[in-house]
Amino acid sequence: MKILVTGGTGYIGSHTVVELQQQGHQVVIVDNLSNSRGEVIDAIAKITGIKPEFYQFDLTDAEKSKQFFKSQPDIDAIIHFAAYKAVGESMAEPLMYYRNNLDSLINILQGMKDNGISRIVFSSSCTVYGQPDELPVKETSPVKEAWSPYGNTKQMSEQILKFACDAYALQVIALRYFNPVGAHESAQIGELPMGVPNNLVPYITQTAIGIRPRLMVFGNDYSTPDGTPVRDYLHVVDLAKAHVTAVERLQTEAQKMPYEVFNLGTGTGYSVLEVIRAFERVSGLKLNFKITARRPGDIEKVWADTSFANSELGWKAVYGLDDMMRSAWKWEQALMQQKLPGRY
Ligand code: UDP
């Protein structure tokens, strides 16, 4: 297939492009590089030997988006990653989040409608569940009132997709990710947070390498085994492979329903302290960390029921927590060699 990957130079996008190319698909990337680097295109080519076609523009620009779709009449499917993703930033700048995440989706759907493209895989999130009443979380668990504008854009995007799917006879798969971490084993691509990281694993690796003085663990008074919050961490390469499986499911018309939703996680929850211990185990280092107050907006615990993704999508995560931490550490060390601006 010829597959348009929006946000293809980003963290999950770049890993997905690699897996798509390795399965023989042709990839076209659209990214505005607002939170990623153009060098990722060369890094992808180093891994796969194929330089993906790349267009730099903003998908919220309706006119540019229209022209782009007109110029690409043979796109078979779309995987849509391009979006803002920082929960805290979305609290401070809600309009920026609604405008960016919703306008781009609407322009893409318009492009699909105008050009007869019917298949789309959408990058959703477990944040749509909030703090679920029952664990593990199933796809049928209720979508709770959003805790942040970011989470709300994912909920709204899913609804927009559902109605567009019905009205325009689309084939849609929404993938609700839990916590993607780790990096490609080649250490050519990985997570590249701009400035101070919000997420746990890049904060751990940046602390270990000396960019940050110490990690703050946000609260140890939760009702979890060691008091720190529990999440379902998932290797980004496993996650990338799920996108290949999903888009091929659309191609082979294996869907049971035109609009499907899958949870993507390992099904196992780990606490913040367990993640730190795994990092220390694989790196042989002692991490400098301190317990501090809870971070506002954090939920206590969440992990996925992956049985539907396993049985129906035919996908299962294979990497464990140690693999995730080992690859994240290898990537951090490789990044250090590059001396990139904006990381310190
Ligand atoms: N966390 C932490 N210190 C940090 C960043 C994160 O203790 O500097 C904790 C956070 O409270 C949460 C877990 O690590 O329990 C995962 O946070 P992250 O931001 O990576 O993902 P989230 O689950 O919030 O989307």
Short mmCIF file of C-alpha atoms and ligand atoms in Angstrom, two decimals:
data_model
loop_
_atom_site.label_atom_id
_atom_site.label_comp_id
_atom_site.label_asym_id
_atom_site.label_seq_id
_atom_site.Cartn_x
_atom_site.Cartn_y
_atom_site.Cartn_z
CA MET A 1 0.00 0.00 0.00
CA LYS A 2 0.95 3.65 -0.34
CA ILE A 3 0.37 4.99 3.15
CA LEU A 4 0.25 8.59 4.29
CA VAL A 5 1.73 8.90 7.78
CA THR A 6 0.96 12.27 9.35
CA GLY A 7 3.36 13.15 12.15
CA GLY A 8 5.75 10.61 10.65
CA THR A 9 8.89 12.29 12.02
CA GLY A 10 7.54 12.14 15.59
CA TYR A 11 8.21 9.51 18.22
CA ILE A 12 5.59 6.86 17.43
CA GLY A 13 5.26 7.99 13.80
CA SER A 14 8.94 7.41 12.96
CA HIS A 15 8.95 3.91 14.47
CA THR A 16 5.79 3.10 12.52
CA VAL A 17 7.31 4.33 9.24
CA VAL A 18 10.23 1.93 9.77
CA GLU A 19 7.92 -1.04 10.39
CA LEU A 20 5.71 -0.14 7.38
CA GLN A 21 8.71 0.11 5.07
CA GLN A 22 10.10 -3.17 6.39
CA GLN A 23 6.78 -4.81 5.50
CA GLY A 24 7.07 -3.49 1.93
CA HIS A 25 4.69 -0.53 2.14
CA GLN A 26 5.44 2.80 0.47
CA VAL A 27 5.31 5.70 2.92
CA VAL A 28 4.58 9.40 2.42
CA ILE A 29 5.16 11.57 5.50
CA VAL A 30 3.50 14.90 6.23
CA ASP A 31 4.82 16.73 9.30
CA ASN A 32 5.22 20.41 10.17
CA LEU A 33 8.28 19.61 12.34
CA SER A 34 6.73 21.59 15.21
CA ASN A 35 7.87 18.95 17.69
CA SER A 36 10.32 16.83 15.69
CA ARG A 37 13.42 17.13 13.51
CA GLY A 38 13.86 16.77 9.75
CA GLU A 39 16.97 14.63 10.39
CA VAL A 40 14.62 11.82 11.41
CA ILE A 41 14.00 11.20 7.68
CA ASP A 42 17.70 10.34 7.22
CA ALA A 43 17.69 8.24 10.40
CA ILE A 44 14.76 6.21 9.02
CA ALA A 45 16.66 5.75 5.75
CA LYS A 46 19.70 4.51 7.70
CA ILE A 47 17.61 1.76 9.28
CA THR A 48 15.55 0.66 6.28
CA GLY A 49 17.64 1.79 3.30
CA ILE A 50 14.62 3.69 1.97
CA LYS A 51 14.15 7.44 2.25
CA PRO A 52 10.44 8.13 2.74
CA GLU A 53 8.79 10.85 0.66
CA PHE A 54 8.42 13.87 2.95
CA TYR A 55 6.28 17.05 2.81
CA GLN A 56 6.66 19.73 5.45
CA PHE A 57 3.45 21.66 6.02
CA ASP A 58 0.77 22.18 8.62
CA LEU A 59 -2.31 20.01 8.19
CA THR A 60 -4.44 22.64 9.93
CA ASP A 61 -3.96 24.71 6.74
CA ALA A 62 -7.08 23.70 4.79
CA GLU A 63 -5.82 25.01 1.43
CA LYS A 64 -2.41 23.31 1.64
CA SER A 65 -4.03 20.12 2.80
CA LYS A 66 -6.46 20.20 -0.15
CA GLN A 67 -3.62 20.75 -2.63
CA PHE A 68 -1.61 17.97 -1.07
CA PHE A 69 -4.42 15.40 -1.40
CA LYS A 70 -5.01 16.48 -5.01
CA SER A 71 -1.34 15.89 -5.78
CA GLN A 72 -1.41 12.37 -4.23
CA PRO A 73 -4.21 10.52 -6.00
CA ASP A 74 -2.90 7.03 -5.16
CA ILE A 75 -2.90 7.03 -1.34
CA ASP A 76 -4.42 3.74 -0.12
CA ALA A 77 -4.60 4.49 3.60
CA ILE A 78 -3.72 7.06 6.26
CA ILE A 79 -2.19 6.69 9.70
CA HIS A 80 -2.82 9.92 11.54
CA PHE A 81 -0.38 10.77 14.36
CA ALA A 82 0.10 14.52 13.87
CA ALA A 83 -1.16 16.17 17.07
CA TYR A 84 -0.10 18.02 20.19
CA LYS A 85 0.25 15.64 23.13
CA ALA A 86 1.32 17.39 26.33
CA VAL A 87 -1.41 17.24 28.98
CA GLY A 88 -0.03 20.13 31.09
CA GLU A 89 0.45 22.40 28.08
CA SER A 90 -3.12 21.68 27.00
CA MET A 91 -4.41 22.94 30.36
CA ALA A 92 -2.62 26.26 29.79
CA GLU A 93 -3.41 26.51 26.05
CA PRO A 94 -6.72 24.73 25.43
CA LEU A 95 -7.62 26.60 22.25
CA MET A 96 -4.27 25.80 20.70
CA TYR A 97 -5.00 22.10 21.37
CA TYR A 98 -8.55 22.12 20.01
CA ARG A 99 -7.52 24.08 16.91
CA ASN A 100 -4.51 21.96 16.13
CA ASN A 101 -5.80 18.48 16.92
CA LEU A 102 -9.31 18.93 15.51
CA ASP A 103 -8.63 21.13 12.46
CA SER A 104 -5.98 18.74 11.18
CA LEU A 105 -8.31 15.75 11.56
CA ILE A 106 -11.13 17.58 9.78
CA ASN A 107 -8.84 18.56 6.89
CA ILE A 108 -7.65 14.98 6.56
CA LEU A 109 -11.21 13.66 6.53
CA GLN A 110 -12.11 16.28 3.92
CA GLY A 111 -9.18 15.09 1.82
CA MET A 112 -10.36 11.50 2.19
CA LYS A 113 -13.92 12.40 1.20
CA ASP A 114 -12.86 14.49 -1.82
CA ASN A 115 -10.35 11.94 -3.10
CA GLY A 116 -12.05 8.62 -2.40
CA ILE A 117 -9.66 7.46 0.36
CA SER A 118 -11.54 5.22 2.76
CA ARG A 119 -9.00 3.80 5.27
CA ILE A 120 -7.67 5.55 8.34
CA VAL A 121 -5.91 4.43 11.52
CA PHE A 122 -6.15 7.00 14.30
CA SER A 123 -3.77 7.62 17.17
CA SER A 124 -5.94 7.72 20.29
CA SER A 125 -5.11 7.33 23.94
CA CYS A 126 -6.06 5.60 27.17
CA THR A 127 -6.67 9.09 28.58
CA VAL A 128 -10.17 8.77 27.09
CA TYR A 129 -10.98 6.43 30.02
CA GLY A 130 -9.87 8.83 32.80
CA GLN A 131 -9.54 6.88 36.08
CA PRO A 132 -11.53 3.76 35.18
CA ASP A 133 -13.83 2.15 37.74
CA GLU A 134 -12.69 -1.34 36.77
CA LEU A 135 -9.23 -2.64 35.94
CA PRO A 136 -7.97 -3.83 33.54
CA VAL A 137 -9.65 -1.41 31.13
CA LYS A 138 -11.66 -2.90 28.30
CA GLU A 139 -12.59 -1.12 25.05
CA THR A 140 -16.17 -1.20 26.29
CA SER A 141 -15.27 0.64 29.53
CA PRO A 142 -17.01 4.01 29.65
CA VAL A 143 -15.32 7.06 28.19
CA LYS A 144 -15.30 9.39 31.19
CA GLU A 145 -15.42 13.16 31.29
CA ALA A 146 -12.04 14.42 30.08
CA TRP A 147 -9.42 15.54 32.63
CA SER A 148 -7.60 17.78 30.13
CA PRO A 149 -8.16 19.50 26.78
CA TYR A 150 -5.63 17.05 25.32
CA GLY A 151 -7.72 14.06 26.42
CA ASN A 152 -10.84 15.84 25.26
CA THR A 153 -9.39 16.29 21.73
CA LYS A 154 -8.85 12.50 21.59
CA GLN A 155 -12.44 11.85 22.69
CA MET A 156 -13.81 14.40 20.23
CA SER A 157 -11.62 13.07 17.42
CA GLU A 158 -12.99 9.56 17.99
CA GLN A 159 -16.55 10.92 17.79
CA ILE A 160 -15.81 12.89 14.62
CA LEU A 161 -14.30 9.77 13.08
CA LYS A 162 -17.30 7.67 14.05
CA PHE A 163 -19.80 10.02 12.40
CA ALA A 164 -17.57 10.53 9.35
CA CYS A 165 -17.20 6.76 9.09
CA ASP A 166 -20.99 6.32 8.94
CA ALA A 167 -21.63 9.25 6.60
CA TYR A 168 -18.83 8.63 4.09
CA ALA A 169 -18.54 4.83 4.34
CA LEU A 170 -15.01 4.91 5.74
CA GLN A 171 -13.02 2.11 7.37
CA VAL A 172 -11.63 3.37 10.68
CA ILE A 173 -9.50 1.90 13.46
CA ALA A 174 -8.83 3.98 16.57
CA LEU A 175 -5.90 2.69 18.64
CA ARG A 176 -5.94 3.66 22.30
CA TYR A 177 -2.34 3.59 23.49
CA PHE A 178 -1.29 3.18 27.08
CA ASN A 179 2.26 4.46 27.89
CA PRO A 180 4.67 4.08 24.94
CA VAL A 181 8.35 4.10 25.96
CA GLY A 182 11.71 2.84 24.67
CA ALA A 183 13.34 3.27 21.29
CA HIS A 184 14.39 1.42 18.15
CA GLU A 185 17.21 -1.07 18.81
CA SER A 186 19.39 0.68 16.22
CA ALA A 187 19.36 3.80 18.45
CA GLN A 188 18.80 5.84 15.27
CA ILE A 189 15.32 6.97 16.31
CA GLY A 190 13.60 7.41 19.67
CA GLU A 191 11.74 9.89 21.79
CA LEU A 192 13.09 13.43 21.41
CA PRO A 193 11.42 15.71 23.93
CA MET A 194 12.06 19.42 23.38
CA GLY A 195 13.23 21.09 26.59
CA VAL A 196 12.41 19.53 29.97
CA PRO A 197 10.60 16.21 29.47
CA ASN A 198 7.13 15.70 30.93
CA ASN A 199 7.22 11.94 30.69
CA LEU A 200 8.81 9.55 33.14
CA VAL A 201 11.20 7.51 30.99
CA PRO A 202 12.96 10.37 29.15
CA TYR A 203 13.23 12.12 32.52
CA ILE A 204 14.90 9.03 33.99
CA THR A 205 17.40 8.68 31.13
CA GLN A 206 18.20 12.41 31.08
CA THR A 207 18.83 12.30 34.84
CA ALA A 208 21.07 9.26 34.50
CA ILE A 209 23.14 10.91 31.77
CA GLY A 210 23.52 14.13 33.77
CA ILE A 211 21.22 16.55 31.92
CA ARG A 212 18.82 16.77 34.90
CA PRO A 213 20.06 16.79 38.50
CA ARG A 214 17.39 14.38 39.77
CA LEU A 215 14.05 12.82 39.04
CA MET A 216 11.05 13.93 41.07
CA VAL A 217 8.67 11.07 41.79
CA PHE A 218 5.24 12.63 41.93
CA GLY A 219 3.66 11.14 45.05
CA ASN A 220 3.97 7.87 46.99
CA ASP A 221 0.66 8.07 48.83
CA TYR A 222 -1.55 6.48 46.17
CA SER A 223 -3.48 3.34 46.90
CA THR A 224 -1.07 1.09 44.97
CA PRO A 225 1.35 -1.60 46.28
CA ASP A 226 4.29 0.81 46.80
CA GLY A 227 2.26 4.04 46.84
CA THR A 228 3.46 5.32 43.44
CA PRO A 229 1.11 5.43 40.42
CA VAL A 230 0.77 2.44 38.13
CA ARG A 231 0.79 2.54 34.32
CA ASP A 232 0.86 0.05 31.44
CA TYR A 233 4.21 0.80 29.75
CA LEU A 234 4.53 -0.47 26.19
CA HIS A 235 7.58 -0.72 23.89
CA VAL A 236 7.24 1.76 21.02
CA VAL A 237 8.34 -0.90 18.50
CA ASP A 238 5.49 -3.19 19.61
CA LEU A 239 3.17 -0.21 19.24
CA ALA A 240 4.51 0.59 15.77
CA LYS A 241 3.89 -3.00 14.68
CA ALA A 242 0.28 -2.73 15.85
CA HIS A 243 -0.22 0.07 13.32
CA VAL A 244 1.03 -2.14 10.49
CA THR A 245 -1.36 -4.87 11.62
CA ALA A 246 -4.24 -2.37 11.84
CA VAL A 247 -3.69 -0.82 8.42
CA GLU A 248 -3.37 -4.27 6.83
CA ARG A 249 -6.63 -5.26 8.54
CA LEU A 250 -8.26 -2.35 6.69
CA GLN A 251 -6.63 -3.38 3.40
CA THR A 252 -7.80 -6.99 3.64
CA GLU A 253 -11.26 -5.89 4.76
CA ALA A 254 -10.96 -8.06 7.84
CA GLN A 255 -12.88 -5.59 10.00
CA LYS A 256 -15.99 -6.84 11.80
CA MET A 257 -17.33 -3.28 12.03
CA PRO A 258 -16.39 -0.23 9.89
CA TYR A 259 -15.36 1.64 13.08
CA GLU A 260 -13.23 -0.33 15.53
CA VAL A 261 -11.34 0.54 18.70
CA PHE A 262 -8.44 -1.41 20.24
CA ASN A 263 -6.51 -0.97 23.49
CA LEU A 264 -2.76 -1.25 23.01
CA GLY A 265 -0.72 -2.09 26.09
CA THR A 266 1.03 -5.12 27.57
CA GLY A 267 -1.75 -5.79 30.06
CA THR A 268 0.66 -5.42 33.00
CA GLY A 269 0.88 -2.36 35.22
CA TYR A 270 4.14 -1.15 36.78
CA SER A 271 4.64 1.51 39.44
CA VAL A 272 7.02 4.45 39.06
CA LEU A 273 9.42 2.80 41.53
CA GLU A 274 9.33 -0.46 39.56
CA VAL A 275 10.25 1.46 36.40
CA ILE A 276 13.15 3.13 38.22
CA ARG A 277 14.35 -0.25 39.51
CA ALA A 278 14.19 -1.75 36.01
CA PHE A 279 16.25 1.15 34.70
CA GLU A 280 18.85 0.67 37.46
CA ARG A 281 18.98 -3.06 36.73
CA VAL A 282 19.65 -2.73 33.00
CA SER A 283 21.97 0.29 33.19
CA GLY A 284 23.91 -0.75 36.30
CA LEU A 285 23.50 2.83 37.58
CA LYS A 286 21.96 4.28 40.71
CA LEU A 287 19.34 6.88 39.85
CA ASN A 288 19.11 10.09 41.86
CA PHE A 289 15.44 10.58 42.69
CA LYS A 290 13.27 12.17 45.34
CA ILE A 291 9.65 11.66 46.32
CA THR A 292 7.68 14.90 46.01
CA ALA A 293 4.04 15.98 45.91
CA ARG A 294 1.52 14.48 43.50
CA ARG A 295 1.34 16.03 40.02
CA PRO A 296 -2.08 17.63 39.49
CA GLY A 297 -4.19 15.69 37.02
CA ASP A 298 -2.37 12.35 37.46
CA ILE A 299 -4.58 9.33 37.85
CA GLU A 300 -3.72 6.58 40.32
CA LYS A 301 -3.57 3.45 38.23
CA VAL A 302 -4.47 2.21 34.78
CA TRP A 303 -3.62 -0.83 32.68
CA ALA A 304 -5.15 -2.44 29.65
CA ASP A 305 -7.22 -5.50 29.02
CA THR A 306 -5.47 -6.52 25.80
CA SER A 307 -7.57 -9.60 25.08
CA PHE A 308 -9.55 -7.93 22.27
CA ALA A 309 -6.38 -6.68 20.53
CA ASN A 310 -4.80 -10.12 20.99
CA SER A 311 -7.72 -12.17 19.65
CA GLU A 312 -9.34 -9.84 17.14
CA LEU A 313 -6.49 -7.66 15.84
CA GLY A 314 -4.02 -10.54 16.16
CA TRP A 315 -1.42 -8.37 17.89
CA LYS A 316 0.41 -8.90 21.17
CA ALA A 317 3.20 -6.92 22.79
CA VAL A 318 6.37 -9.03 23.03
CA TYR A 319 8.86 -6.73 24.77
CA GLY A 320 9.10 -6.49 28.56
CA LEU A 321 9.94 -3.61 30.86
CA ASP A 322 13.70 -4.37 30.88
CA ASP A 323 13.78 -4.28 27.03
CA MET A 324 11.98 -0.93 27.12
CA MET A 325 14.44 0.57 29.59
CA ARG A 326 17.51 -0.91 27.88
CA SER A 327 16.52 0.56 24.50
CA ALA A 328 15.61 3.93 26.05
CA TRP A 329 19.03 4.06 27.72
CA LYS A 330 20.87 3.08 24.53
CA TRP A 331 19.00 5.86 22.69
CA GLU A 332 19.82 8.46 25.37
CA GLN A 333 23.50 7.54 25.11
CA ALA A 334 23.39 7.79 21.30
CA LEU A 335 21.68 11.19 21.57
CA MET A 336 24.43 12.46 23.87
CA GLN A 337 26.94 11.96 21.04
CA GLN A 338 24.86 14.28 18.82
CA LYS A 339 24.97 17.25 21.25
CA LEU A 340 21.59 18.56 20.08
CA PRO A 341 20.57 22.09 21.01
CA GLY A 342 17.50 22.59 23.24
CA ARG A 343 18.00 19.56 25.49
CA TYR A 344 19.70 21.17 28.47
N1 UDP B 1 6.22 10.74 36.77
C1 UDP B 1 7.07 11.09 37.81
N2 UDP B 1 8.05 12.03 37.58
C2 UDP B 1 8.22 12.62 36.34
C3 UDP B 1 7.36 12.25 35.29
C4 UDP B 1 6.36 11.31 35.54
O1 UDP B 1 6.95 10.57 38.93
O2 UDP B 1 9.11 13.46 36.21
C5 UDP B 1 5.17 9.72 36.99
C6 UDP B 1 3.76 10.25 36.82
O3 UDP B 1 3.27 10.75 38.04
C7 UDP B 1 3.02 9.01 36.35
C8 UDP B 1 4.06 8.18 35.63
O4 UDP B 1 5.33 8.73 36.03
O5 UDP B 1 2.59 8.26 37.47
C9 UDP B 1 3.93 8.27 34.12
O6 UDP B 1 3.89 9.63 33.75
P1 UDP B 1 4.01 10.08 32.24
O7 UDP B 1 3.98 11.59 32.23
O8 UDP B 1 5.20 9.42 31.60
O9 UDP B 1 2.72 9.46 31.54
P2 UDP B 1 1.15 9.65 31.85
O10 UDP B 1 0.69 8.35 32.38
O11 UDP B 1 1.00 10.79 32.81
O12 UDP B 1 0.57 9.94 30.51
#
